[in-house]
Every structure is written in structure tokens, then in C-alpha cells.
Short mmCIF file of C-alpha atoms and ligand atoms in Angstrom, two decimals:
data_model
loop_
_atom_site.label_atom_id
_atom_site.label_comp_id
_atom_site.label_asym_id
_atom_site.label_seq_id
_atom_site.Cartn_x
_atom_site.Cartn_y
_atom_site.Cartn_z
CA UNK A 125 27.21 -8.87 0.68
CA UNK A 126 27.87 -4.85 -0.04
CA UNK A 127 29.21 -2.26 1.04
CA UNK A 128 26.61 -0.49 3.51
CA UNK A 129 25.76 2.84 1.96
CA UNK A 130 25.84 5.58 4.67
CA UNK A 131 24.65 9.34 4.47
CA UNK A 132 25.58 10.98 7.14
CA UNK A 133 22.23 11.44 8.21
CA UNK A 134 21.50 8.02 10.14
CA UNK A 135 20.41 6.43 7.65
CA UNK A 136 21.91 3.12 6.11
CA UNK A 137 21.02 0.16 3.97
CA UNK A 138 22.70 -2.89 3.61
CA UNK A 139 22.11 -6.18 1.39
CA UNK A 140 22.52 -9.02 3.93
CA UNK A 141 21.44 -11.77 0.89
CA UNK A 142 20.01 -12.39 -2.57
CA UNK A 143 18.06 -14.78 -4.13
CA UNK A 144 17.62 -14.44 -7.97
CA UNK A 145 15.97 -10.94 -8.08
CA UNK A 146 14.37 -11.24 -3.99
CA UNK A 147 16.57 -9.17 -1.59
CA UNK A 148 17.50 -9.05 2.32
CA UNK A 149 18.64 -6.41 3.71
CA UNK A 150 19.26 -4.20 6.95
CA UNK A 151 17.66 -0.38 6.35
CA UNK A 152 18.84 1.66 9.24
CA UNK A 153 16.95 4.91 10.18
CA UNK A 154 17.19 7.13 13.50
CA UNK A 155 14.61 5.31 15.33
CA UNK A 156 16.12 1.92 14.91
CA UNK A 157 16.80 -0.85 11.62
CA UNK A 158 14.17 -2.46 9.60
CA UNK A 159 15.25 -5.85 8.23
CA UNK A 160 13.79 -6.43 4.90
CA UNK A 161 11.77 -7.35 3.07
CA UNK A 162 9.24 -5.99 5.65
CA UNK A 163 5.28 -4.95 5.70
CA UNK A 164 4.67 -1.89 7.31
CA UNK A 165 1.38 -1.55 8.91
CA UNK A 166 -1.11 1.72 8.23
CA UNK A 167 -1.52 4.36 11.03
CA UNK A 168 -3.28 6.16 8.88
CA UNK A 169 -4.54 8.84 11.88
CA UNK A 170 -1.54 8.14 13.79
CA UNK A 171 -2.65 4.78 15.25
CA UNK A 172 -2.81 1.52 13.41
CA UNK A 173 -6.82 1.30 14.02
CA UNK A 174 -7.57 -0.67 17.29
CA UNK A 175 -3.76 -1.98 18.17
CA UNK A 176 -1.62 0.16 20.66
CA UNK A 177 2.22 0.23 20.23
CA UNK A 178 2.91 -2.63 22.94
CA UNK A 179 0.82 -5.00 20.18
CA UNK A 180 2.49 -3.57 17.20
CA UNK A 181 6.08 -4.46 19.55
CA UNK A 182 4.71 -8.65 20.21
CA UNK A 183 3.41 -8.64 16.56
CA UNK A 184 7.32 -8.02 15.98
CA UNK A 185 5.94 -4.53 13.70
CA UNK A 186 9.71 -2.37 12.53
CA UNK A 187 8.06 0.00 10.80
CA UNK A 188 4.71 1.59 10.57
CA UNK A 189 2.74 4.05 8.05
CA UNK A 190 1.33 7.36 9.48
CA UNK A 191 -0.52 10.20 6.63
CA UNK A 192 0.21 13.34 5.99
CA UNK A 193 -3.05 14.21 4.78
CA UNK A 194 -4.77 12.80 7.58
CA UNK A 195 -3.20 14.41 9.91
CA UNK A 196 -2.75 18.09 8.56
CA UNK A 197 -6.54 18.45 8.16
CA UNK A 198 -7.01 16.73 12.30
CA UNK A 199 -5.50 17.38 14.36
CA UNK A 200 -3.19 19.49 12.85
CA UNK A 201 0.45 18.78 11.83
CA UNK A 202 1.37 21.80 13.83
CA UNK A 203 -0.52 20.07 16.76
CA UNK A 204 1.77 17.08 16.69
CA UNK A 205 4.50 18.84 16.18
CA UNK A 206 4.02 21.35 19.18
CA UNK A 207 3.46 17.53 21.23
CA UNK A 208 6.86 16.36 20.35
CA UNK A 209 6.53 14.91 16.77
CA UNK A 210 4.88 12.04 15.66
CA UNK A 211 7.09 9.29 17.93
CA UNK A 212 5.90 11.04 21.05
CA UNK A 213 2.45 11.73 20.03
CA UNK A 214 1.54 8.30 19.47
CA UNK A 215 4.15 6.47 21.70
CA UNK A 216 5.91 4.78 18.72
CA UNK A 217 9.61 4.45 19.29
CA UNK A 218 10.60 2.36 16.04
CA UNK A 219 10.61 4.23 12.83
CA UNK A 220 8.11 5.49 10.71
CA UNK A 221 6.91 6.77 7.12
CA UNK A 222 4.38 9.36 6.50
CA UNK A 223 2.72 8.93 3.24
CA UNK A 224 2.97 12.26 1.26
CA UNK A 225 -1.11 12.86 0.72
CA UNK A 226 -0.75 12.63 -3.03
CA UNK A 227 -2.93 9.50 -3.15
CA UNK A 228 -5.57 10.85 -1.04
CA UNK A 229 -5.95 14.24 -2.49
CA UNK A 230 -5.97 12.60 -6.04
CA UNK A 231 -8.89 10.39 -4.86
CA UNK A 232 -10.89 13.40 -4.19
CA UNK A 233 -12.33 13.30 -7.57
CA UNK A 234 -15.24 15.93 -7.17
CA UNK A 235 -13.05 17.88 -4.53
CA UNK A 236 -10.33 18.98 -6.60
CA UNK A 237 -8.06 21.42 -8.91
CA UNK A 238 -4.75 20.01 -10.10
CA UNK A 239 -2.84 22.98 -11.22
CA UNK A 240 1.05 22.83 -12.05
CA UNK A 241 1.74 24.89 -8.51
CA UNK A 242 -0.20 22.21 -6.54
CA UNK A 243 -3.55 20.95 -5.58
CA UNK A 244 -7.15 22.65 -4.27
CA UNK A 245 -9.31 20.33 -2.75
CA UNK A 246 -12.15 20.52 0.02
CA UNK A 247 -11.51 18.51 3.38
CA UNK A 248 -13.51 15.58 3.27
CA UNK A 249 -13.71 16.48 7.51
CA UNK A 250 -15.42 20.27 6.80
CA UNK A 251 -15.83 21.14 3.24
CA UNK A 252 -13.10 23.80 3.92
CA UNK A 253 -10.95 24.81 0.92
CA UNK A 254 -7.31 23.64 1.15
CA UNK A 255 -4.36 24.05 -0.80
CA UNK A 256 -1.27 21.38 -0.93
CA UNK A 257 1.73 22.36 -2.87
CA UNK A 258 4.89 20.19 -3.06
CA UNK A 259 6.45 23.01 -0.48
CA UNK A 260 3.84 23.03 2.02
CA UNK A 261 3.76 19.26 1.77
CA UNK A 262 7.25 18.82 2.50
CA UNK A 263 6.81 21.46 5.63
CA UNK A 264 3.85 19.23 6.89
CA UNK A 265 5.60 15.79 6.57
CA UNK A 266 8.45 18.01 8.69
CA UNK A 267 6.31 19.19 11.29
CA UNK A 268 5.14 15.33 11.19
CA UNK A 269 8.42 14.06 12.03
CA UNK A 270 8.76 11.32 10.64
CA UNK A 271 11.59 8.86 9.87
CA UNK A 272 10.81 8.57 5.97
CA UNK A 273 8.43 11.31 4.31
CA UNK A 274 7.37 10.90 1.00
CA UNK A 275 7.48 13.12 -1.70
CA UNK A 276 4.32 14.43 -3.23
CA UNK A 277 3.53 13.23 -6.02
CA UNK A 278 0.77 13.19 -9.29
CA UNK A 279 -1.59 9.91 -8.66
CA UNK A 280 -4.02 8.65 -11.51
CA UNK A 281 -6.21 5.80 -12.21
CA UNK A 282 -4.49 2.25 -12.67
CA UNK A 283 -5.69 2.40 -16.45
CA UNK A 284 -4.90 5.82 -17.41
CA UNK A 285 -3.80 6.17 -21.36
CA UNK A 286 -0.21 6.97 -21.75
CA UNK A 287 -0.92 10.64 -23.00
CA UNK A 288 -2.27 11.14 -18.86
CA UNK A 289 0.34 8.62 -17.11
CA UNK A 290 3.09 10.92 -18.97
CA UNK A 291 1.77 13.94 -17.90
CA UNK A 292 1.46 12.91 -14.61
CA UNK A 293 4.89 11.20 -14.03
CA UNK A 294 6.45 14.45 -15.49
CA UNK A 295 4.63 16.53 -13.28
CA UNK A 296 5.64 14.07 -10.27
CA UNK A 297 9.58 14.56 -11.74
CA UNK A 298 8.81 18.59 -11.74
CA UNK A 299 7.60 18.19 -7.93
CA UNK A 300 10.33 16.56 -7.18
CA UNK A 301 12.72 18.69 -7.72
CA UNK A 302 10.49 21.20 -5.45
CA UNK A 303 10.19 18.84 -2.47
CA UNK A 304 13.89 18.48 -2.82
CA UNK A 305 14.61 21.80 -2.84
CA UNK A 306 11.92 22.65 -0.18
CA UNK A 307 13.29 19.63 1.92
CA UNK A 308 17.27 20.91 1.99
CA UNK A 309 15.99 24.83 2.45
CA UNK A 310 14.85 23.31 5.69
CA UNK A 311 17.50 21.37 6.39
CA UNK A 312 20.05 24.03 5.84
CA UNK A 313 17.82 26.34 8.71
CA UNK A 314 18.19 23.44 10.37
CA UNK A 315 15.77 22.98 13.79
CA UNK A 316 15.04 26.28 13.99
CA UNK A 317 11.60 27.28 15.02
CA UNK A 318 9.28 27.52 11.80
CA UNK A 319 11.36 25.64 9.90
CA UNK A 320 8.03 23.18 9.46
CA UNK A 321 4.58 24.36 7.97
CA UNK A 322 4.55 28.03 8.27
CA UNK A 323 1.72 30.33 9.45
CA UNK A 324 1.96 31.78 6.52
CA UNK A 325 1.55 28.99 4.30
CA UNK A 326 -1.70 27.78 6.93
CA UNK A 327 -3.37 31.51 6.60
CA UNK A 328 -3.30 30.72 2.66
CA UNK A 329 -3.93 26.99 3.00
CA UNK A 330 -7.34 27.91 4.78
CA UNK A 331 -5.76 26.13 7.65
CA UNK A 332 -6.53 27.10 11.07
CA UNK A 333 -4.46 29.35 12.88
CA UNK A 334 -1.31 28.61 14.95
CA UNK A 335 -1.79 27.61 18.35
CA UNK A 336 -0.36 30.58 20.60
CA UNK A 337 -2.71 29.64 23.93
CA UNK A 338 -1.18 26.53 25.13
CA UNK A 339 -1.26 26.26 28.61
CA UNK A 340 2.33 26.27 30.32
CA UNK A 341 2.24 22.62 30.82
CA UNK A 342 2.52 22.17 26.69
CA UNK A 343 4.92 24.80 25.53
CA UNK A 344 4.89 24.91 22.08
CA UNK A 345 7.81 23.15 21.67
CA UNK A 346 8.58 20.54 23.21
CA UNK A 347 11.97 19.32 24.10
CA UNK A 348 13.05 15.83 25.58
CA UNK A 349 14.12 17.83 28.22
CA UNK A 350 10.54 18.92 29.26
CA UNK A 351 9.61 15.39 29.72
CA UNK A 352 8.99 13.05 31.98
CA UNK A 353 11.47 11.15 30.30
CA UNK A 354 14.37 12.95 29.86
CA UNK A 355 16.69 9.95 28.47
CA UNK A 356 13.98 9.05 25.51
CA UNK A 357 15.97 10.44 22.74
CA UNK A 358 14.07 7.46 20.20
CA UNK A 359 11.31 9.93 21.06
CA UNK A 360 12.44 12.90 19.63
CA UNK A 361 11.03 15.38 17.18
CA UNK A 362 14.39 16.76 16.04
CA UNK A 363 16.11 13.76 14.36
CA UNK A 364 16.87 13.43 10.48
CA UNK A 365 14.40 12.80 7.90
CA UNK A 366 15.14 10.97 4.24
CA UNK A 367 13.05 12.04 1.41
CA UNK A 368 12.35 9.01 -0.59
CA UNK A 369 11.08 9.80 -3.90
CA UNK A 370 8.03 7.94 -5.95
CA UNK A 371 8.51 6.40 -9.44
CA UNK A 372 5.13 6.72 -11.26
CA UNK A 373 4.67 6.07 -15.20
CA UNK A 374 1.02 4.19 -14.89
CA UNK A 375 1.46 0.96 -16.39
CA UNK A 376 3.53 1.78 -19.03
CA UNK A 377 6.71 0.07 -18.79
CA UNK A 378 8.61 2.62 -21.25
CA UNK A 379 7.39 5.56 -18.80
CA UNK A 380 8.24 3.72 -15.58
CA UNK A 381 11.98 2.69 -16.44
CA UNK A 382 11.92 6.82 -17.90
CA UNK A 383 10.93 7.88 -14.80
CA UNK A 384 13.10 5.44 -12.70
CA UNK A 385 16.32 6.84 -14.64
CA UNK A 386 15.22 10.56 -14.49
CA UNK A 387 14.85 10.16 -10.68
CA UNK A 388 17.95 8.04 -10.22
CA UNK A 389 20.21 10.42 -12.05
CA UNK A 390 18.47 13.65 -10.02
CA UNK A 391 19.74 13.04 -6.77
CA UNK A 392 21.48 10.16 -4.48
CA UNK A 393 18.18 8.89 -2.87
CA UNK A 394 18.33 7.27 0.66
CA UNK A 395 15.39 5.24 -1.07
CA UNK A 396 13.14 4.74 -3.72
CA UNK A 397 9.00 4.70 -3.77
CA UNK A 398 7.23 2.42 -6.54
CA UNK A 399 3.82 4.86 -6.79
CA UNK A 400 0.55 4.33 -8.47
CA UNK A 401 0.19 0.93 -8.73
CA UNK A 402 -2.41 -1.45 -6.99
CA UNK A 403 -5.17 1.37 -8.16
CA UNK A 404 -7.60 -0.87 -10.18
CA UNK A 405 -4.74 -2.08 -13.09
CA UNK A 406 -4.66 -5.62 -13.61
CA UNK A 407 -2.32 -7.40 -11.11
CA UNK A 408 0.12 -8.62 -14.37
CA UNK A 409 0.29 -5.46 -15.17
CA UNK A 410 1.20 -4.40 -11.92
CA UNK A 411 3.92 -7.28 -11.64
CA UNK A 412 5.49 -5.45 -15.06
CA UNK A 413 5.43 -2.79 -13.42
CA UNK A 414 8.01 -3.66 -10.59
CA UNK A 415 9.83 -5.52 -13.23
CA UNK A 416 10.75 -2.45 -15.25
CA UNK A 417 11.94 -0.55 -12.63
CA UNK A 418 14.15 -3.28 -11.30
CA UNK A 419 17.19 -2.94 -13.31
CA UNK A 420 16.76 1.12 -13.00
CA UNK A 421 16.96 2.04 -9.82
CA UNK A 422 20.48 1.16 -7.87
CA UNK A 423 20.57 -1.99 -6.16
CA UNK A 424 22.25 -0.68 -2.84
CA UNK A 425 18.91 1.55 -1.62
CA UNK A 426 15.63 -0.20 -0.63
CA UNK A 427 12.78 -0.03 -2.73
CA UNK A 428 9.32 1.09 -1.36
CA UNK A 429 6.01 -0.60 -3.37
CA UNK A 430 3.40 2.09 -1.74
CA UNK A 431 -0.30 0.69 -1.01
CA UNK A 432 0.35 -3.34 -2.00
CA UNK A 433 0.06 -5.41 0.63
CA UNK A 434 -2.24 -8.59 0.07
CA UNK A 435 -0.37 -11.67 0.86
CA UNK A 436 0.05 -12.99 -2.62
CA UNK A 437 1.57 -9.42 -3.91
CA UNK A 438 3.89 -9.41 -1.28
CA UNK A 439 5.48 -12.60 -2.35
CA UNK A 440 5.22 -11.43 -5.96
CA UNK A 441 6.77 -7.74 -4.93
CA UNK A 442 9.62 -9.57 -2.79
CA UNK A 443 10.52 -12.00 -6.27
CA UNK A 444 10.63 -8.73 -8.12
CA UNK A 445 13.15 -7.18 -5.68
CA UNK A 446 10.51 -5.08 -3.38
CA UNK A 447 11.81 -4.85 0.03
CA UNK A 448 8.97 -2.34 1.63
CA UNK A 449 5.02 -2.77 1.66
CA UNK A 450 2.23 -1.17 3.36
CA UNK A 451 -1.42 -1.40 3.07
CA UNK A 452 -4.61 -0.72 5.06
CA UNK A 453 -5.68 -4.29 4.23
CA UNK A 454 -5.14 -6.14 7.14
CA UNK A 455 -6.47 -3.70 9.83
CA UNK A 456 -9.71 -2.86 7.26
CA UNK A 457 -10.51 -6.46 6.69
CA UNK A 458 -9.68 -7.50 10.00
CA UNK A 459 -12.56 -4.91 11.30
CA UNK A 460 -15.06 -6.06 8.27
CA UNK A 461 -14.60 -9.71 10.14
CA UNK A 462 -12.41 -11.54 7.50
CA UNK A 463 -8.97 -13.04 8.54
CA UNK A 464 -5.95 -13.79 6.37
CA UNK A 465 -4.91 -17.32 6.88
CA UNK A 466 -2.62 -20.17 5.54
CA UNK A 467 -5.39 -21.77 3.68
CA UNK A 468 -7.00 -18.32 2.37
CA UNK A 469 -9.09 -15.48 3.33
CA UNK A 470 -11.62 -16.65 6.18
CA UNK A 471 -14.87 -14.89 7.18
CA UNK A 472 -15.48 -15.27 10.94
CA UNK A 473 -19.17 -14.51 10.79
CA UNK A 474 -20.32 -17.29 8.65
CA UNK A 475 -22.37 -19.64 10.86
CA UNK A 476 -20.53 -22.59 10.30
CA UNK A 477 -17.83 -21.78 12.96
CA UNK A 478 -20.37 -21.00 15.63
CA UNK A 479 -19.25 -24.27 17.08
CA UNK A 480 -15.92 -24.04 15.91
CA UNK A 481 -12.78 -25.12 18.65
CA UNK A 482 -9.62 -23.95 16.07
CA UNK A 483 -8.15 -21.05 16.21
CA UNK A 484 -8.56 -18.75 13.40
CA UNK A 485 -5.22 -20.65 11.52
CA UNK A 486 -3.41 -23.01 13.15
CA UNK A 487 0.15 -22.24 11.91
CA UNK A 488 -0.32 -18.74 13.44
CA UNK A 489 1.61 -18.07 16.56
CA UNK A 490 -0.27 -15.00 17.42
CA UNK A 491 -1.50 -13.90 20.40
CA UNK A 492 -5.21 -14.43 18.53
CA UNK A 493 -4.87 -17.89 17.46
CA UNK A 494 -3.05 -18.76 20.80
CA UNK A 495 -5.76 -18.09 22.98
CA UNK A 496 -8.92 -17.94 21.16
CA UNK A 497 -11.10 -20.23 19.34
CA UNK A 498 -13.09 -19.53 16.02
CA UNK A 499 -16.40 -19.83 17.84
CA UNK A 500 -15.39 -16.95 20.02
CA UNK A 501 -14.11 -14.47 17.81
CA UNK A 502 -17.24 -15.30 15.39
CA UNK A 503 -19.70 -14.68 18.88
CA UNK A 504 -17.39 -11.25 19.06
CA UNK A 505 -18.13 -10.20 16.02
CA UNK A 506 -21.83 -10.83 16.19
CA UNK A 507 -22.33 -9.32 19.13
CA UNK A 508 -20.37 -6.45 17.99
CA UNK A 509 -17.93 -6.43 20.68
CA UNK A 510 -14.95 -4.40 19.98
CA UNK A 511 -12.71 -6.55 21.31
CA UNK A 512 -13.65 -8.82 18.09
CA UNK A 513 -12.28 -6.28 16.02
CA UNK A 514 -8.93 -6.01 17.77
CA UNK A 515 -8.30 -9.47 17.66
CA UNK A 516 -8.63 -10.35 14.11
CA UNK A 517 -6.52 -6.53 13.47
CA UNK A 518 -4.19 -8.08 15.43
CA UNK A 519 -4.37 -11.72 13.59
CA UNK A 520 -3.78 -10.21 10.02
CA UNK A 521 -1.26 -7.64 10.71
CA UNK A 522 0.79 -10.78 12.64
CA UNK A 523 0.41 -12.65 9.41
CA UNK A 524 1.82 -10.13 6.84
CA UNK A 525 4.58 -9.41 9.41
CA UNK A 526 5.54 -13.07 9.95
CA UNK A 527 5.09 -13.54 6.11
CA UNK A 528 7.92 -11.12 5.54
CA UNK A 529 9.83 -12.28 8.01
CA UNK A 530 9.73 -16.29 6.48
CA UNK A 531 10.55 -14.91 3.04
CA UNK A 532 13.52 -13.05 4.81
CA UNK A 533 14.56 -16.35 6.58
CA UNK A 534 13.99 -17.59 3.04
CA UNK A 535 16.44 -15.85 0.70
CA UNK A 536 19.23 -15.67 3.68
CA UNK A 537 19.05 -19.63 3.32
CA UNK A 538 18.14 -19.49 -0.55
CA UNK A 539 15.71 -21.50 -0.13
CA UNK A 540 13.27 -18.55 -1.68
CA UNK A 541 12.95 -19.61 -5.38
CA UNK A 542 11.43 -23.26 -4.05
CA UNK A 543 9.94 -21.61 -1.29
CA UNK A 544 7.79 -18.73 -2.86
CA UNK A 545 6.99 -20.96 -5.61
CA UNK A 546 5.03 -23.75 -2.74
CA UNK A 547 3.45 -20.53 -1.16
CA UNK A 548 1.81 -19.11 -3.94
CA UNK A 549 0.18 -22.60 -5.53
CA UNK A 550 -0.78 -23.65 -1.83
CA UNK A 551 -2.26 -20.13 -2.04
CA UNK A 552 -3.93 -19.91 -5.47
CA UNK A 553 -5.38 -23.47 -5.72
CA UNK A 554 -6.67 -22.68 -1.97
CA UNK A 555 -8.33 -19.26 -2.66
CA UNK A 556 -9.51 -20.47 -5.70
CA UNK A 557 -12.13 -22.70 -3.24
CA UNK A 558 -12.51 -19.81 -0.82
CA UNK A 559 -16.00 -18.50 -1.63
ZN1 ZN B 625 -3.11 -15.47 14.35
#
């Protein structure tokens, strides 16, 4: 439908299809293409909690989530960079997106100093005292490796007054411009060694110090080379990196489409992150929200809504021209017992499916609901057998993936508008019964 944009770097999106304001599209990156609209799943520690990358592949997973913040404090972004990067270290070889840390340093309310330079906070691991600016953020997510890093950005509450969504959304737009800046210095030294988080930066960070023992059989760098796979370049560290930036503005309309035109006119993003929102604001006012950035940002990049991903907002993001989610949700529920399904949420440990043949939903194709029964995965749980866990993780991250991929199917065939519109009252009027 356009032209595909390319930057040089490996990175390309394409609109395949449009339906009213919902979008397909191809988004290439160096580890392979996404087709949206698409859910990411949440490695938050580098692992999407209790699946393994050969699930993530049958699930039909593009693109998962890994976090910056996480992994600096353990087990070290230098760690997982001096073990090939973040592809290698967790034997991912699609793409992936580390979240920036903003959003889980701002959450540290007792923990923390905002400051225009950057942020103090204590690790919620050790109490030690750490320091993230939006230069040592940038060197992290570097020494991360990721596909897509994140810039980092000022989060606040979902209700904040306009007075503090302004001041943070300006401060996001003035870290920006440092990220940027941060991110080309370290393109323009290119690979060299150091060119992620410094020693420097850790001594002052309170970080520990750079690993100088390794044994020989994990130089400190590791190159494909080294490997026992020699060919595996979708496994290496060294590839190129898009900075997406993140639109904040609370849920102020007038400060969202500001900060979506300040941001647009800064720099030719590869992509675009929707920030702040699905933090305790209303979910109309989160729906505004996407709205008023719509028409701002340019309609040939994808569009990133950061933390949303309950079934119902995903169809709601994706009418509103959203065409990347990620959330903990699935993985988290699935391990508190409670499984997304066609006809609503479903709690496996209520006693009424002790006896139960079905599988968890019947219009799943998963490899859950094709093999096990409701009674089983209920006697998992309350005999607190991991493997209980793993199968319902597995169930709900299947369902937000296949979601995504029926709305794609959806708007190539425009068949979306009628489509969504079904989904969503089958889904209200039946969570409205759910207890
Ligand atoms: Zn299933």
C-alpha cells in the first residue's frame, strides 16, 4: 500500500493494509520481520517466565520484551554483553525490545530522586544506591543488544494534574534529545570496545566492577566466531539498534498531540512509543489517549502502546491504529491460575472444574488446550506442580498472539470494522457474567 520506508540500518516498515484507522503492516528489524499488529510477550529477566524459546517459536511469538532495569541491576548488562548480547544469552533468534527502565525506576516511589540529570534510586535486589541518566541508559540498552531500545523517559501516575504530566513530558522531550545524542556518539565509535556502559559510568553508578577474571573459555567479548556456531549471525551482539522514542503527556490530549509533534519534528524515528498510559487512568481516557496521537505521528512508522496488553485493549489499541503491545499479563495471570479465554477470564482453581473434560477454551489451538483437560490443569495447580504454571503461561500468551494475528487476517480482508465490533460485545456481555 506504501512505499516501504528504509534506513539503512535494517530496519523497515511497510503498510501491507488498512481498515478505517486499524493498520497491517510488515516491521523489519535485523533479527527477522514482525507482521503487525503484534503482542509482544514480557521477558522481563531475559526469559518470558516459565516458557523457553522453542515454546515462544510454536506459540508463533515475533517479538519479545526484555528490561533494561532488570537486567543492569542482575546480572549485569555488562554480563550479557561479555556472553554475546541478549540473542545469545537467552537463545532468542527473532527480535527483541528492551524496555528503557523509566517505568520501573518511577515506580520506586520511596526509592527515589528525580533530578533534571537523571534518577537515584536504591535496587529493590540490595538496597544499593544507583544512578540512571538518559546516557548511561542508552549505554545499558547497548550493552543489552537489543533490536529496539527504548528511550528513557519521565513516568507518572495515570491521574497526574496537567501542571505534573507537563513537566514530565518536557523533561521526557529534554531526555530525548540526550539518548539521541548518547545513542549516535555510540554509533559513530561504532563496535568498538566500551562503546556500551562504561566502567566509568558503573564506578559512579555504584555498579559493580567490570569483569576482568573470566576464564579463557568466556573472553570478554565474544564473537560469532568463538562459537560453537560459527554461521549464527541472527545471534549476534553487533547488529543495529533503532531508538524508538516515547510520547508521554498523561491524559491530557492537548499535551499528548504537543508531545507527538515535538518528537515527530526532532528526528526521523524508525518508530514511535505511546508511554504512560494503562497506569491506573480510566480506560476512556486511555482510548483518547491513542486517539490524539493518531493523526500526529507519521503513518509510515509503527506505533508502540508500552504496558497494554489485556485482550479487550488490544482490539481497542489496533482500532486506534496501535500496531505493537506488550504486557506482563498473560505470563502473571497465567502463574496466579487464571486463563484468558473466548468466553472471558477463567480461574482454573475453582472447584467446579475438578471434574471438568474441556480444555481450558475450546477455540484454542494451543498446545494446552490440545492435550489437556480443565480437570488436569486445575489438579496442577492445586498440587502446585510447576508444570501447571507453564501450561496456562503458555495458554494466554498463545491467545494474545493468535488474537493479533486474527485482527491482522482481519483488516488484510477488511473484514475488521464488523469483526472487532462482534469481538468486543461477545467479550463485554461475557465478562460482564465472569465473577
Ligand atoms: Zn490454549
Amino acid at each position: 500500500m506504501t512505499q516501504p520506508n528504509e534506513s539503512g540500518t535494517g530496519f523497515a516498515f511497510r503498510l501491507a493494509a488498512r481498515t478505517g484507522r486499524a493498520r497491517a503492516g510488515h516491521f523489519r528489524t535485523p533479527h527477522g520481520e514482525v507482521q503487525t499488529p503484534a503482542f509482544m510477550a514480557v521477558g522481563t529477566l531475559g526469559t518470558v517466565k516459565a516458557l523457553d524459546p522453542d515454546d515462544l517459536h510454536a506459540i508463533g511469538a515475533q517479538m519479545i520484551l526484555a528490561n533494561a532495569y532488570h537486567l543492569h541491576l542482575r546480572p549485569g548488562d555488562d554480563v550479557v554483553r561479555d556472553l554475546g548480547g541478549l540473542h545469545r544469552f537467552m537463545g532468542w533468534d527473532g527480535p527483541i525490545l528492551t524496555d528503557s527502565g523509566g517505568f520501573q525506576v518511577f515506580s520506586l516511589e520511596t526509592l527515589r530522586t528525580v533530578s533534571e540529570d537523571g534518577v537515584e534510586f536504591r535496587s529493590h535486589i540490595d538496597g544499593s544506591r544507583r544512578y540512571f541518566t538518559p546516557e548511561s541508559v542508552m549505554q545499558i540498552e547497548r550493552n543489552l543488544g537489543a533490536d529496539v531500545i527504548m528511550q528513557f523517559d519521565h513516568v507518572i501516575p495515570g491521574q497526574s494534574d496537567a501542571l505534573a504530566s507537563r513537566d514530565a513530558s518536557e523533561r521526557s522531550l529534554r531526555w530525548l534529545v540526550r539518548c539521541q545524542a548518547e545513542f549516535e556518539r555510540m554509533r559513530r565509535d561504532g563496535e568498538t570496545e566500551g562503546a556500551g556502559y562504561s566502567d566509568e559510568t558503573r564506578e559512579a553508578d555504584g555498579g559493580p566492577p567490570p569483569r576482568t577474571n573470566l576464564p579463557a573459555a568466556f573472553p570478554p567479548t565474544v564473537t560469532t566466531s568463538s562459537l560453537a556456531v560459527p554461521e549464527d549471525r541472527a545471534l549476534s551482539s553487533s547488529s543495529p539498534q533503532a531508538l524508538f522514542p516515547v510520547i508521554q503527556g498523561g491524559i491530557h490530549a492537548d499535551l499528548r498531540r504537543e508531545a507527538a509533534r515535538s518528537v515527530r519534528d526532532m528526528n526521523d524515528w524508525i518508530g514511535y512509543g505511546i508511554g504512560g498510559l494503562s497506569v491506573g487512568e480510566a480506560k476512556p481516557d486511555m482510548y483518547a489517549m491513542i486517539e490524539a496521537v493518531d493523526a500526529e505521528l507519521p503513518d509510515d512508522r509503527p506505533r508502540y502502546l508500552m504496558g497494554v496488553g489485556f485482550p479487550e485493549d488490544l482490539i481497542e489499541g489496533v482500532r486506534r491504529g496501535v500496531d505493537l503491545f506488550d504486557c506482563v499479563a498473560p505470563t502473571r495471570m497465567g502463574r496466579n491460575g487464571t486463563a484468558f479465554t473466548s468466553e472471558g477470564r477463567l480461574n482454573v482453581k475453582r472447584a467446579e472444574f475438578r471434574t471438568d473434560p474441556r480444555p481450558l477454551d475450546p477455540d484454542c489451538e494451543c498446545a494446552t488446550c490440545r492435550r489437556f483437560s480443565r480437570g488436569y490443569l486445575r489438579h496442577l495447580y492445586v498440587s502446585d506442580e510447576i508444570l501447571g504454571l507453564r501450561l496456562l503461561s503458555l495458554h494466554n500468551v498463545h491467545f494474545l498472539t493468535a488474537l493479533m494475528r486474527r485482527a491482522r487476517a482481519a483488516i488484510l480482508d477488511s473484514s475488521f470494522p464488523a469483526w472487532s465490533e462482534d469481538w468486543l460485545a461477545r467479550h463485554h456481555s461475557r465478562t460482564a457474567l465472569t465473577p
